[in-house]
PDB file of C-alpha atoms in Angstrom:
ATOM      1  CA  MET A  14      93.375 102.701 112.171  1.00  0.00           C
ATOM      2  CA  LYS A  15      95.771  99.405 111.139  1.00  0.00           C
ATOM      3  CA  SER A  16      93.454  97.826 108.570  1.00  0.00           C
ATOM      4  CA  SER A  17      91.997 100.724 106.776  1.00  0.00           C
ATOM      5  CA  HIS A  18      96.075 101.518 106.444  1.00  0.00           C
ATOM      6  CA  VAL A  19      96.170  97.841 104.933  1.00  0.00           C
ATOM      7  CA  SER A  20      93.305  98.469 102.996  1.00  0.00           C
ATOM      8  CA  ALA A  21      94.339 101.179 101.145  1.00  0.00           C
ATOM      9  CA  LEU A  22      97.926  99.446 100.193  1.00  0.00           C
ATOM     10  CA  GLN A  23      96.252  96.554  98.927  1.00  0.00           C
ATOM     11  CA  LEU A  24      94.146  98.458  96.697  1.00  0.00           C
ATOM     12  CA  LYS A  25      97.269 100.347  95.398  1.00  0.00           C
ATOM     13  CA  HIS A  26      99.160  96.970  94.638  1.00  0.00           C
ATOM     14  CA  ALA A  27      95.889  96.177  93.080  1.00  0.00           C
ATOM     15  CA  GLY A  28      95.864  98.800  91.183  1.00  0.00           C
ATOM     16  CA  ILE A  29      99.839  99.145  90.086  1.00  0.00           C
ATOM     17  CA  GLU A  30      99.123  95.224  88.547  1.00  0.00           C
ATOM     18  CA  ARG A  31      96.438  96.736  86.467  1.00  0.00           C
ATOM     19  CA  GLN A  32      98.713  99.114  84.783  1.00  0.00           C
ATOM     20  CA  ILE A  33     101.705  96.271  84.517  1.00  0.00           C
ATOM     21  CA  ALA A  34      99.394  94.327  82.789  1.00  0.00           C
ATOM     22  CA  GLU A  35      98.062  96.853  80.741  1.00  0.00           C
ATOM     23  CA  GLU A  36     101.693  98.391  79.886  1.00  0.00           C
ATOM     24  CA  MET A  37     102.407  94.935  78.956  1.00  0.00           C
ATOM     25  CA  SER A  38      99.190  94.069  76.872  1.00  0.00           C
ATOM     26  CA  ARG A  39     100.360  97.213  73.994  1.00  0.00           C
ATOM     27  CA  PRO A  40     101.997  96.547  71.102  1.00  0.00           C
ATOM     28  CA  VAL A  41     105.611  97.784  72.221  1.00  0.00           C
ATOM     29  CA  PRO A  42     105.906  98.263  76.223  1.00  0.00           C
ATOM     30  CA  ASP A  43     108.184  99.842  77.754  1.00  0.00           C
ATOM     31  CA  PRO A  44     110.126  98.328  79.721  1.00  0.00           C
ATOM     32  CA  SER A  45     111.554 100.730  81.792  1.00  0.00           C
ATOM     33  CA  THR A  46     107.627 101.605  82.856  1.00  0.00           C
ATOM     34  CA  ILE A  47     107.081  97.873  83.611  1.00  0.00           C
ATOM     35  CA  GLN A  48     110.653  98.260  86.043  1.00  0.00           C
ATOM     36  CA  ALA A  49     109.750 101.346  88.047  1.00  0.00           C
ATOM     37  CA  LEU A  50     105.656  99.874  88.254  1.00  0.00           C
ATOM     38  CA  LYS A  51     107.482  96.805  89.401  1.00  0.00           C
ATOM     39  CA  LYS A  52     109.716  98.270  92.083  1.00  0.00           C
ATOM     40  CA  ARG A  53     106.800 100.533  93.529  1.00  0.00           C
ATOM     41  CA  LYS A  54     104.714  97.107  93.650  1.00  0.00           C
ATOM     42  CA  LEU A  55     107.594  95.513  95.453  1.00  0.00           C
ATOM     43  CA  ARG A  56     107.878  98.809  97.911  1.00  0.00           C
ATOM     44  CA  ILE A  57     103.803  98.362  98.978  1.00  0.00           C
ATOM     45  CA  LYS A  58     104.009  94.197  99.266  1.00  0.00           C
ATOM     46  CA  GLU A  59     107.278  94.975 101.495  1.00  0.00           C
ATOM     47  CA  GLU A  60     105.179  97.597 103.280  1.00  0.00           C
ATOM     48  CA  LEU A  61     102.291  95.148 104.148  1.00  0.00           C
ATOM     49  CA  ALA A  62     105.148  92.656 105.145  1.00  0.00           C
ATOM     50  CA  HIS A  63     105.806  94.518 107.915  1.00  0.00           C
ATOM     51  CA  ILE A  64     102.415  95.556 109.704  1.00  0.00           C
TER      52      ILE A  64
END
């Protein structure tokens, strides 16, 4: 059970990284979108650290 939760979090983390990369590659990246995505990514990283 624990490992499937970790896998799910890692997939979410990778998905958010991809979204950040997509936003950064736009002609005019939206700083608030990038900041929100980075906060979500950090929360997932912290949750993974606690497992």
